[in-house]
Amino acid sequence: MRSLLLASALLLSVHAGAQDDCFSRYINRGRDFLKKEQFNDAIRQFNLARNCPNVSSRQQEEAIDWIEEANQQNIELLEYYREQAYAKRDSALAEAQQARDRAMALLHASGALQANERGDVQDGLALAFRALKLSPETPPPFVLRAFGESAYLSHLETRSGFDREVVFANFAMDEKQYITVSRDSTMRIWNRDGSAAAAAPIRHEGYILSTTLSPSGEQVLTTSTDQTAWVWDLKSKAFTHFIGHEDEVTSGNFSPDGTKVVTCSRDQTAILWGRKGQMMATLKGHKGPVYEAHFSPDGTKVLTRSADQTAKLWNMAGTLLADLDAHSVYLYDASFSADGQFILTAGGDGFLRIWDAEGKLVQSMPHGESLVRSAFFSPPCPEGLECPFGDGQTILALSTDGVVRLWDLQGRLLVNMQSASPAHWAGFSPDGNYILAACEDKVTRLWKTNGQLMAEMEQKAKILSCRFNPRKEQFITISADNTASLWNYKGELLMELNGHKAPILNVQFSSDGNYIISCSEDRTVLLSPTPDVVLASLEAAPPPPLPAEKLVKYGISQ
């Protein structure tokens, strides 16, 4: 009897094991198919598991749960694929639309250039504006060029009628006026509309050698070969004549507060003046012509540079404080740091030298075998910006081998910016974070101050000099082909200033960076807004669309 019971128990155990093996086998197979996203096969396996012999109600529920899971995953996957298909379709449609917009933008830009050639500059501006609106995020260079040309031609203001070449022009009085200096020895003041702001010009009896605006922009200082200087107050229209030198007055500067003037001369002296023309002190001691004189940033000292191979430091009483005479040959540069704590001199002996505020030599840096062409401190960092080298105490030096180098006050070489072609001009951006160099291969190169090359701008003629926009990431290059070009920091050409017919002698930005003034040997002065200013005005008041017949004339069909 006992044997019979054991046999029965064993038989039941084997049957249950077989039943579990069937259910588990199909469930596991279904799960494998589910992982592979083979949902129909997975559901088939789960249904087979339900049909295993003697499946319990719990197992039935488990199999049904797996079937529902497979169905749900199948639905989600189908929904995902559908969304992907729609997204690809939308992307394809968007790309197709962008391609159409780009093609239309290029057509409108081409039409703008045609209109400009015909003299229809307002049509050109409308077409160029439309071209920009068709490619708002990344306008092609051709579109940028067309808009820049259209903005320039449609907003260009020409001032002519000068008797001689115009050698200097700049904005003053918060851009409400501008000044011009001509080779007829006159300085004139103009209102922005071109009308004369003063009844008569200041007229020197010799060539005007330098023109300097006061820090407030309300006074102008001119120096001349006639051994005198003038200061013209642009507000009151009063002027002061500074007479006291015995030879050409080579240059002059205002004190930081605008209350004093220093002039320097080939008579080997510099003179400190009060703003009303009273002589305060004569700085005697140089043995050659004095070419530069600068006030310290706090206005308590004057630094002079002479052809006698020295620089000298003076107090406001005219007392010599220090002879900066470590250079054995011609001195090319002498300047204060932005905080006035250091003085930099650069000479033809290939050395840069740093002096403290009292004139004590603290560092000498050999600059290789080449002569130092120019050297100066970086500008102070504007508030709110990060300027790794824009601390006012980093030194940029350009040598006659065309290499641009950055140094710190300890005499350590920070960056060596050597390009494929020697540079003959270099300068810091206003924030000190970028360096621009004009090179002999007709290429202008823009670096970050860490030495990373950011952009190269090739031009048709030699680049004579460059100028940064004081407020925007823009700069101008002046070329030997009578043109100037406006670029952004990406190296994109924004506008070509091609209105002059003879060499350009000077280009300046307004203090807000919105306007450009240029003067030339062609006896004209040209004024124009930057393209972004024109764009802002068009966005505020868009021009009406050109009629269909005009579009057809310019090769555009809708």
Coordinates of C-alpha atoms in Angstrom, one line a residue:
M1 CA 0.0 0.0 0.0
R2 CA 2.8 2.4 0.9
S3 CA 4.6 1.6 -2.4
L4 CA 1.5 2.5 -4.3
L5 CA 1.2 5.9 -2.6
L6 CA 4.9 6.7 -3.4
A7 CA 4.4 5.8 -7.0
S8 CA 1.4 8.0 -7.3
A9 CA 3.2 10.9 -5.7
L10 CA 6.2 10.5 -8.1
L11 CA 3.8 10.4 -11.1
L12 CA 2.1 13.7 -10.0
S13 CA 5.5 15.3 -9.4
V14 CA 6.7 14.4 -12.9
H15 CA 3.5 15.7 -14.5
A16 CA 3.7 19.0 -12.6
G17 CA 7.4 19.4 -13.7
A18 CA 6.5 18.8 -17.3
Q19 CA 3.7 21.3 -17.0
D20 CA 6.0 24.0 -15.5
D21 CA 8.7 23.2 -18.2
C22 CA 6.1 23.8 -21.0
F23 CA 4.9 27.1 -19.5
S24 CA 8.4 28.5 -18.6
R25 CA 9.8 27.4 -22.0
Y26 CA 7.2 29.4 -24.0
I27 CA 7.2 32.4 -21.7
N28 CA 11.0 32.6 -21.9
R29 CA 10.9 32.3 -25.7
G30 CA 8.3 35.0 -25.8
R31 CA 10.4 37.3 -23.7
D32 CA 13.4 36.7 -25.9
F33 CA 11.3 37.7 -29.0
L34 CA 10.1 40.7 -27.0
K35 CA 13.6 41.9 -26.4
K36 CA 14.2 41.7 -30.2
E37 CA 11.0 43.7 -30.8
Q38 CA 9.6 40.7 -32.7
F39 CA 6.2 41.2 -31.2
N40 CA 4.1 38.8 -33.2
D41 CA 6.5 35.9 -32.5
A42 CA 6.4 36.9 -28.8
I43 CA 2.6 36.9 -28.6
R44 CA 2.5 33.5 -30.4
Q45 CA 4.8 32.1 -27.7
F46 CA 2.8 33.6 -24.9
N47 CA -0.4 32.1 -26.3
L48 CA 1.4 28.7 -26.5
A49 CA 2.2 29.1 -22.8
R50 CA -1.4 29.6 -22.0
N51 CA -2.3 26.3 -23.8
C52 CA 0.2 24.2 -21.9
P53 CA -1.6 21.4 -20.0
N54 CA -2.9 22.1 -16.5
V55 CA -1.9 25.8 -16.5
S56 CA -3.0 27.5 -13.3
S57 CA -5.1 30.6 -13.3
R58 CA -2.1 32.6 -12.0
Q59 CA -0.1 31.4 -15.0
Q60 CA -2.9 32.3 -17.3
E61 CA -2.9 35.8 -15.9
E62 CA 0.9 36.0 -16.3
A63 CA 0.7 34.9 -19.9
I64 CA -2.1 37.4 -20.6
D65 CA 0.0 40.2 -19.0
W66 CA 2.9 39.3 -21.3
I67 CA 0.6 39.4 -24.3
E68 CA -0.7 42.9 -23.3
E69 CA 2.9 44.1 -22.7
A70 CA 3.9 42.9 -26.2
N71 CA 0.9 44.6 -27.7
Q72 CA 1.6 47.8 -25.8
Q73 CA 5.3 47.8 -26.9
N74 CA 4.3 47.1 -30.4
I75 CA 1.9 50.1 -30.4
E76 CA 4.6 52.4 -28.8
L77 CA 7.1 51.3 -31.4
L78 CA 4.7 51.9 -34.2
E79 CA 3.9 55.3 -32.8
Y80 CA 7.7 56.1 -32.5
Y81 CA 8.3 55.1 -36.1
R82 CA 5.3 57.2 -37.2
E83 CA 6.7 60.2 -35.3
Q84 CA 10.1 59.6 -36.8
A85 CA 8.6 59.4 -40.2
Y86 CA 6.7 62.6 -39.7
A87 CA 9.9 64.3 -38.3
K88 CA 11.9 63.1 -41.3
R89 CA 9.2 64.4 -43.6
D90 CA 9.0 67.7 -41.7
S91 CA 12.8 67.9 -41.8
A92 CA 12.9 67.1 -45.5
L93 CA 10.2 69.7 -46.1
A94 CA 12.1 72.3 -44.0
E95 CA 15.4 71.5 -45.8
A96 CA 13.6 71.8 -49.1
Q97 CA 12.2 75.2 -48.0
Q98 CA 15.5 76.3 -46.7
A99 CA 17.1 75.4 -50.1
R100 CA 14.4 77.3 -51.9
D101 CA 14.8 80.3 -49.5
R102 CA 18.6 80.2 -50.0
A103 CA 18.2 80.1 -53.8
M104 CA 15.8 83.0 -53.6
A105 CA 18.1 84.9 -51.2
L106 CA 21.0 84.5 -53.7
L107 CA 18.7 85.7 -56.6
H108 CA 17.6 88.7 -54.6
A109 CA 21.2 89.5 -53.7
S110 CA 22.2 89.2 -57.3
G111 CA 19.3 91.5 -58.2
A112 CA 20.4 94.0 -55.6
L113 CA 23.9 94.2 -57.1
Q114 CA 22.4 94.7 -60.5
A115 CA 20.1 97.5 -59.2
N116 CA 23.1 99.2 -57.6
E117 CA 25.1 99.0 -60.8
R118 CA 22.2 100.8 -62.6
G119 CA 22.0 103.4 -59.9
D120 CA 18.7 102.2 -58.5
V121 CA 20.0 102.0 -54.9
Q122 CA 16.6 102.0 -53.2
D123 CA 15.6 98.9 -55.3
G124 CA 19.0 97.4 -54.4
L125 CA 18.4 98.0 -50.7
A126 CA 14.9 96.5 -50.8
L127 CA 16.2 93.4 -52.7
A128 CA 19.2 93.0 -50.3
F129 CA 16.9 93.3 -47.3
R130 CA 14.7 90.6 -48.7
A131 CA 17.8 88.4 -49.3
L132 CA 18.8 88.8 -45.6
K133 CA 15.2 88.0 -44.4
L134 CA 15.3 84.8 -46.5
S135 CA 18.5 83.7 -44.7
P136 CA 18.2 85.1 -41.2
E137 CA 20.4 82.6 -39.3
T138 CA 23.5 82.2 -41.4
P139 CA 23.4 84.5 -44.4
P140 CA 25.8 83.4 -47.2
P141 CA 28.8 85.7 -47.8
F142 CA 27.3 86.8 -51.1
V143 CA 24.1 88.0 -49.3
L144 CA 26.1 89.9 -46.7
R145 CA 28.2 91.6 -49.4
A146 CA 25.0 92.6 -51.3
F147 CA 23.4 94.0 -48.2
G148 CA 26.5 95.9 -47.2
E149 CA 26.9 97.4 -50.6
S150 CA 23.3 98.4 -50.7
A151 CA 23.4 99.9 -47.2
Y152 CA 26.5 101.9 -48.1
L153 CA 25.3 103.2 -51.4
S154 CA 21.8 104.1 -50.2
H155 CA 22.9 105.8 -47.0
L156 CA 26.3 107.3 -48.1
E157 CA 26.7 111.0 -47.4
T158 CA 29.4 112.8 -49.5
R159 CA 31.0 116.1 -48.4
S160 CA 33.1 117.7 -51.2
G161 CA 34.3 121.2 -52.1
F162 CA 37.6 121.1 -50.1
D163 CA 40.4 123.1 -51.7
R164 CA 43.1 120.5 -50.8
E165 CA 43.3 116.8 -49.7
V166 CA 41.5 116.0 -46.5
V167 CA 44.0 114.3 -44.1
F168 CA 41.9 113.9 -41.0
A169 CA 38.2 113.6 -40.2
N170 CA 36.5 112.5 -37.0
F171 CA 33.2 112.8 -35.1
A172 CA 32.8 115.1 -32.1
M173 CA 30.2 116.3 -29.7
D174 CA 28.4 112.9 -29.3
E175 CA 28.4 112.5 -33.1
K176 CA 26.4 115.8 -33.6
Q177 CA 29.3 117.3 -35.4
Y178 CA 32.5 116.3 -37.1
I179 CA 35.8 117.9 -37.8
T180 CA 38.0 117.9 -40.9
V181 CA 41.6 118.9 -41.4
S182 CA 42.9 119.7 -44.9
R183 CA 46.3 120.2 -46.5
D184 CA 45.4 123.9 -47.0
S185 CA 46.2 124.2 -43.3
T186 CA 42.6 124.6 -42.1
M187 CA 40.5 122.8 -39.6
R188 CA 36.7 123.0 -40.1
I189 CA 33.8 122.0 -37.9
W190 CA 30.6 120.7 -39.5
N191 CA 27.1 119.8 -38.3
R192 CA 26.0 116.3 -39.2
D193 CA 23.9 117.6 -42.1
G194 CA 27.0 119.1 -43.7
S195 CA 26.4 122.7 -42.8
A196 CA 29.2 124.7 -41.3
A197 CA 29.1 124.7 -37.5
A198 CA 31.4 127.7 -37.3
A199 CA 31.6 130.9 -39.4
A200 CA 35.2 130.5 -40.3
P201 CA 37.8 127.7 -40.1
I202 CA 40.9 127.7 -37.9
R203 CA 43.7 128.5 -40.3
H204 CA 47.4 127.7 -39.5
E205 CA 50.2 129.4 -41.4
G206 CA 51.8 126.0 -42.0
Y207 CA 50.8 122.4 -42.4
I208 CA 48.7 120.8 -39.6
L209 CA 50.8 118.0 -38.2
S210 CA 48.4 116.5 -35.6
T211 CA 44.8 116.7 -34.5
T212 CA 43.6 115.5 -31.1
L213 CA 40.1 115.4 -29.5
S214 CA 39.8 116.0 -25.8
P215 CA 38.5 113.2 -23.6
S216 CA 35.0 114.8 -23.6
G217 CA 35.0 115.2 -27.3
E218 CA 34.2 118.9 -26.9
Q219 CA 37.6 120.4 -27.7
V220 CA 40.0 119.9 -30.6
L221 CA 43.8 120.5 -30.5
T222 CA 45.8 121.1 -33.6
T223 CA 49.6 121.5 -34.0
S224 CA 51.4 122.8 -37.0
T225 CA 54.7 123.5 -38.7
D226 CA 54.0 127.2 -38.0
Q227 CA 55.3 126.7 -34.4
T228 CA 51.9 127.1 -32.8
A229 CA 48.9 125.1 -31.6
W230 CA 45.2 125.9 -31.4
V231 CA 42.4 124.6 -29.2
W232 CA 38.9 125.0 -30.5
D233 CA 36.0 124.7 -28.0
L234 CA 33.2 123.1 -30.1
K235 CA 30.4 124.2 -27.7
S236 CA 31.3 127.8 -27.3
K237 CA 33.1 128.1 -30.6
A238 CA 35.9 130.0 -28.8
F239 CA 39.5 129.2 -29.6
T240 CA 42.8 129.6 -27.9
H241 CA 46.2 130.1 -29.7
F242 CA 49.2 128.5 -28.0
I243 CA 52.4 130.4 -29.0
G244 CA 55.8 129.7 -27.4
H245 CA 57.7 127.1 -29.4
E246 CA 60.6 128.0 -31.7
D247 CA 60.1 125.2 -34.2
E248 CA 57.4 122.9 -35.6
V249 CA 55.0 121.7 -33.0
T250 CA 55.0 117.9 -33.8
S251 CA 52.1 116.8 -31.6
G252 CA 50.0 117.5 -28.5
N253 CA 47.7 116.0 -26.0
F254 CA 45.0 116.9 -23.5
S255 CA 45.2 115.9 -19.8
P256 CA 42.7 113.2 -18.7
D257 CA 40.4 115.9 -17.3
G258 CA 40.8 118.1 -20.3
T259 CA 42.0 121.1 -18.3
K260 CA 45.6 121.1 -19.5
V261 CA 47.5 120.7 -22.8
V262 CA 51.0 119.5 -23.5
T263 CA 52.7 120.2 -26.8
C264 CA 56.1 119.0 -28.1
S265 CA 58.3 120.4 -30.7
R266 CA 61.4 120.1 -32.9
D267 CA 62.9 122.8 -30.7
Q268 CA 63.7 120.0 -28.2
T269 CA 61.1 121.1 -25.7
A270 CA 57.6 120.2 -24.5
I271 CA 55.4 122.9 -23.0
L272 CA 52.6 122.5 -20.4
W273 CA 49.7 124.9 -20.9
G274 CA 46.5 125.8 -19.1
R275 CA 43.4 125.6 -21.2
K276 CA 43.2 129.3 -21.6
G277 CA 46.6 129.4 -23.2
Q278 CA 48.8 130.3 -20.2
M279 CA 52.2 128.7 -20.2
M280 CA 52.6 126.6 -17.1
A281 CA 56.1 125.0 -17.6
T282 CA 58.6 124.4 -20.3
L283 CA 60.1 120.9 -20.2
K284 CA 63.8 121.3 -21.2
G285 CA 66.4 118.6 -21.3
H286 CA 66.1 116.7 -24.5
K287 CA 68.9 117.0 -27.1
G288 CA 66.8 116.3 -30.1
P289 CA 63.3 117.0 -31.5
V290 CA 60.5 115.9 -29.1
Y291 CA 57.9 113.8 -31.0
E292 CA 55.5 112.7 -28.3
A293 CA 54.2 113.8 -25.0
H294 CA 51.6 112.0 -22.9
F295 CA 50.0 112.7 -19.5
S296 CA 49.9 109.9 -17.0
P297 CA 46.4 108.5 -16.4
D298 CA 46.1 110.4 -13.2
G299 CA 47.3 113.6 -14.8
T300 CA 50.2 114.2 -12.4
K301 CA 53.1 113.4 -14.8
V302 CA 54.2 113.8 -18.4
L303 CA 56.2 111.3 -20.5
T304 CA 58.1 112.7 -23.5
R305 CA 59.9 110.8 -26.3
S306 CA 62.6 112.3 -28.3
A307 CA 64.9 111.7 -31.3
D308 CA 67.8 111.8 -28.8
Q309 CA 67.1 108.1 -28.0
T310 CA 65.6 108.8 -24.6
A311 CA 62.3 109.3 -22.9
K312 CA 61.9 111.5 -19.9
L313 CA 59.4 111.7 -17.0
W314 CA 58.3 115.1 -15.6
N315 CA 56.0 116.4 -13.0
M316 CA 53.5 119.2 -13.6
A317 CA 55.9 121.9 -12.4
G318 CA 58.3 120.9 -15.2
T319 CA 60.8 119.2 -13.0
L320 CA 62.6 116.3 -14.5
L321 CA 61.9 113.2 -12.5
A322 CA 63.7 110.5 -14.5
D323 CA 65.8 109.9 -17.6
L324 CA 64.6 106.7 -19.4
D325 CA 67.9 106.4 -21.3
A326 CA 68.7 102.7 -21.4
H327 CA 68.2 102.4 -25.2
S328 CA 71.3 103.0 -27.3
V329 CA 69.6 103.8 -30.5
Y330 CA 66.4 105.4 -31.8
L331 CA 63.3 105.1 -29.5
Y332 CA 60.2 104.1 -31.4
D333 CA 57.6 104.1 -28.6
A334 CA 57.0 105.3 -25.0
S335 CA 53.7 104.9 -23.2
F336 CA 52.1 104.6 -19.8
S337 CA 50.2 101.5 -18.7
A338 CA 46.4 102.0 -18.2
D339 CA 46.8 102.3 -14.4
G340 CA 49.9 104.5 -14.7
Q341 CA 52.0 102.2 -12.6
F342 CA 54.4 101.3 -15.5
I343 CA 56.1 102.8 -18.5
L344 CA 57.0 100.9 -21.6
T345 CA 59.8 101.9 -24.1
A346 CA 60.7 100.2 -27.3
G347 CA 63.9 100.9 -29.3
G348 CA 65.8 100.1 -32.3
D349 CA 68.2 98.1 -30.2
G350 CA 65.7 95.2 -30.2
F351 CA 64.8 95.6 -26.5
L352 CA 61.5 96.3 -24.7
R353 CA 62.0 98.0 -21.4
I354 CA 59.6 98.4 -18.5
W355 CA 60.0 101.2 -15.9
D356 CA 58.0 101.8 -12.7
A357 CA 56.0 105.0 -12.2
E358 CA 59.1 106.8 -10.8
G359 CA 61.2 106.0 -13.8
K360 CA 63.2 103.1 -12.3
L361 CA 64.1 100.3 -14.8
V362 CA 62.4 97.0 -13.7
Q363 CA 62.6 94.8 -16.7
S364 CA 64.5 94.5 -20.0
M365 CA 63.2 92.0 -22.6
P366 CA 65.3 91.2 -25.7
H367 CA 63.0 90.9 -28.7
G368 CA 65.3 88.9 -31.0
E369 CA 67.6 90.3 -33.6
S370 CA 64.9 92.4 -35.2
L371 CA 64.1 96.0 -34.4
V372 CA 60.9 96.7 -32.5
R373 CA 58.5 98.5 -34.9
S374 CA 55.9 99.3 -32.2
A375 CA 54.9 98.3 -28.7
F376 CA 52.1 99.2 -26.3
F377 CA 50.1 97.9 -23.3
S378 CA 46.8 96.2 -23.6
P379 CA 43.7 98.2 -22.8
P380 CA 42.0 97.8 -19.5
C381 CA 39.2 95.2 -19.4
P382 CA 35.7 96.6 -19.7
E383 CA 33.5 96.0 -16.7
G384 CA 31.6 92.7 -16.8
L385 CA 33.9 91.0 -19.3
E386 CA 36.5 88.3 -18.9
C387 CA 39.8 89.5 -20.4
P388 CA 42.7 87.0 -19.9
F389 CA 45.2 89.5 -21.3
G390 CA 43.1 92.7 -21.3
D391 CA 44.3 93.7 -17.9
G392 CA 46.1 96.8 -19.1
Q393 CA 49.5 95.3 -18.3
T394 CA 50.1 92.8 -21.2
I395 CA 52.5 94.1 -23.8
L396 CA 52.1 93.7 -27.6
A397 CA 55.2 94.1 -29.6
L398 CA 55.6 94.1 -33.4
S399 CA 59.1 93.7 -34.7
T400 CA 60.6 94.4 -38.1
D401 CA 60.6 90.6 -38.8
G402 CA 56.8 90.8 -38.8
V403 CA 56.2 88.7 -35.7
V404 CA 53.7 89.7 -33.1
R405 CA 54.6 88.8 -29.6
L406 CA 52.8 89.2 -26.2
W407 CA 54.8 89.7 -23.0
D408 CA 54.0 90.1 -19.3
L409 CA 55.5 92.5 -16.9
Q410 CA 57.9 89.9 -15.7
G411 CA 59.5 89.6 -19.1
R412 CA 57.9 86.3 -19.9
L413 CA 57.0 85.6 -23.6
L414 CA 53.3 84.7 -23.5
V415 CA 52.4 84.2 -27.1
N416 CA 54.3 84.2 -30.4
M417 CA 52.0 85.0 -33.3
Q418 CA 54.0 84.1 -36.4
S419 CA 52.0 83.8 -39.6
A420 CA 52.9 82.9 -43.2
S421 CA 53.7 86.5 -44.0
P422 CA 55.3 89.2 -41.9
A423 CA 53.0 91.8 -40.2
H424 CA 53.5 95.5 -40.6
W425 CA 50.6 96.7 -38.4
A426 CA 49.1 95.1 -35.2
G427 CA 46.7 96.2 -32.5
F428 CA 44.5 95.1 -29.6
S429 CA 40.7 95.0 -29.8
P430 CA 39.0 97.4 -27.3
D431 CA 38.5 94.6 -24.8
G432 CA 42.1 93.3 -25.2
N433 CA 40.8 89.8 -26.1
Y434 CA 41.8 89.9 -29.8
I435 CA 44.8 91.0 -31.9
L436 CA 44.6 92.1 -35.5
A437 CA 47.5 92.1 -37.8
A438 CA 47.9 93.4 -41.3
C439 CA 50.4 91.3 -43.2
E440 CA 52.5 91.7 -46.3
D441 CA 50.7 89.0 -48.2
K442 CA 47.6 91.2 -48.4
V443 CA 45.9 89.2 -45.6
T444 CA 44.6 90.5 -42.3
R445 CA 44.7 88.0 -39.5
L446 CA 42.7 88.0 -36.3
W447 CA 43.9 86.0 -33.3
K448 CA 42.6 85.5 -29.8
T449 CA 45.2 86.6 -27.3
N450 CA 45.9 83.0 -26.5
G451 CA 47.4 82.6 -30.0
Q452 CA 44.4 80.9 -31.6
L453 CA 43.9 82.1 -35.2
M454 CA 40.3 83.1 -35.6
A455 CA 40.0 84.5 -39.2
E456 CA 42.0 85.4 -42.3
M457 CA 40.8 88.1 -44.6
E458 CA 42.4 88.2 -48.0
Q459 CA 42.3 91.4 -50.0
K460 CA 43.3 92.6 -53.5
A461 CA 45.8 95.2 -52.4
K462 CA 48.2 95.9 -49.6
I463 CA 46.5 96.6 -46.2
L464 CA 47.9 99.9 -44.9
S465 CA 46.2 99.9 -41.5
C466 CA 43.2 98.7 -39.5
R467 CA 40.8 100.1 -36.9
F468 CA 38.6 98.3 -34.4
N469 CA 35.0 99.4 -33.8
P470 CA 34.9 100.6 -30.2
R471 CA 31.4 99.1 -29.5
K472 CA 30.9 96.1 -31.8
E473 CA 32.8 93.0 -32.9
Q474 CA 33.8 94.7 -36.2
F475 CA 36.9 96.2 -37.7
I476 CA 37.9 98.2 -40.8
T477 CA 40.9 97.5 -43.0
I478 CA 42.3 100.3 -45.2
S479 CA 43.9 99.2 -48.5
A480 CA 46.2 100.7 -51.1
D481 CA 43.4 100.4 -53.8
N482 CA 41.5 103.4 -52.4
T483 CA 39.0 101.2 -50.5
A484 CA 38.3 100.3 -46.9
S485 CA 36.5 97.1 -45.8
L486 CA 34.3 96.4 -42.8
W487 CA 34.5 92.9 -41.3
N488 CA 33.2 91.0 -38.4
Y489 CA 35.2 88.8 -36.1
K490 CA 34.2 85.7 -38.1
G491 CA 36.1 87.1 -41.0
E492 CA 32.9 87.9 -43.0
L493 CA 32.9 91.0 -45.2
L494 CA 30.1 93.2 -44.1
M495 CA 30.6 96.3 -46.2
E496 CA 33.1 97.7 -48.7
L497 CA 33.7 101.4 -48.6
N498 CA 34.6 102.1 -52.2
G499 CA 33.4 105.6 -52.6
H500 CA 36.8 107.3 -52.7
K501 CA 38.7 107.9 -56.0
A502 CA 42.2 108.4 -54.4
P503 CA 44.1 107.0 -51.4
I504 CA 42.2 107.0 -48.1
L505 CA 44.1 109.0 -45.5
N506 CA 42.0 108.4 -42.4
V507 CA 39.0 106.3 -41.2
Q508 CA 37.2 106.6 -37.9
F509 CA 34.2 105.1 -36.1
S510 CA 31.8 107.2 -34.1
S511 CA 32.1 106.6 -30.3
D512 CA 28.9 104.5 -30.3
G513 CA 30.2 102.4 -33.2
N514 CA 27.3 103.1 -35.4
Y515 CA 28.8 105.4 -38.0
I516 CA 32.0 105.5 -40.1
I517 CA 33.7 108.6 -41.5
S518 CA 36.6 108.6 -44.0
C519 CA 38.7 111.2 -45.8
S520 CA 40.9 111.0 -48.8
E521 CA 43.3 112.6 -51.2
D522 CA 40.3 113.0 -53.5
R523 CA 39.3 116.0 -51.4
T524 CA 36.1 114.4 -50.1
V525 CA 34.7 113.2 -46.8
L526 CA 32.3 110.2 -46.7
L527 CA 29.9 109.3 -43.9
S528 CA 27.9 106.1 -43.6
P529 CA 26.1 104.0 -41.0
T530 CA 27.3 100.4 -40.3
P531 CA 25.1 97.8 -42.0
D532 CA 23.5 96.6 -38.7
V533 CA 22.2 100.2 -38.2
V534 CA 20.6 100.2 -41.6
L535 CA 19.1 96.7 -41.0
A536 CA 17.6 97.8 -37.7
S537 CA 15.9 100.8 -39.4
L538 CA 14.5 98.5 -42.2
E539 CA 13.2 96.0 -39.6
A540 CA 11.4 98.9 -37.9
A541 CA 9.9 100.2 -41.1
P542 CA 10.3 97.5 -43.9
P543 CA 10.4 98.8 -47.5
P544 CA 7.4 97.8 -49.7
P545 CA 7.9 94.7 -51.9
L546 CA 9.0 95.5 -55.4
P547 CA 6.3 95.0 -58.1
A548 CA 6.5 91.9 -60.2
E549 CA 7.7 93.7 -63.3
K550 CA 10.8 95.0 -61.4
L551 CA 11.5 91.6 -60.0
V552 CA 11.5 90.2 -63.6
K553 CA 13.9 93.0 -64.6
Y554 CA 16.3 91.9 -62.0
G555 CA 16.0 88.2 -63.0
I556 CA 13.7 87.1 -60.1
S557 CA 10.5 85.2 -60.7
Q558 CA 8.2 84.2 -57.8

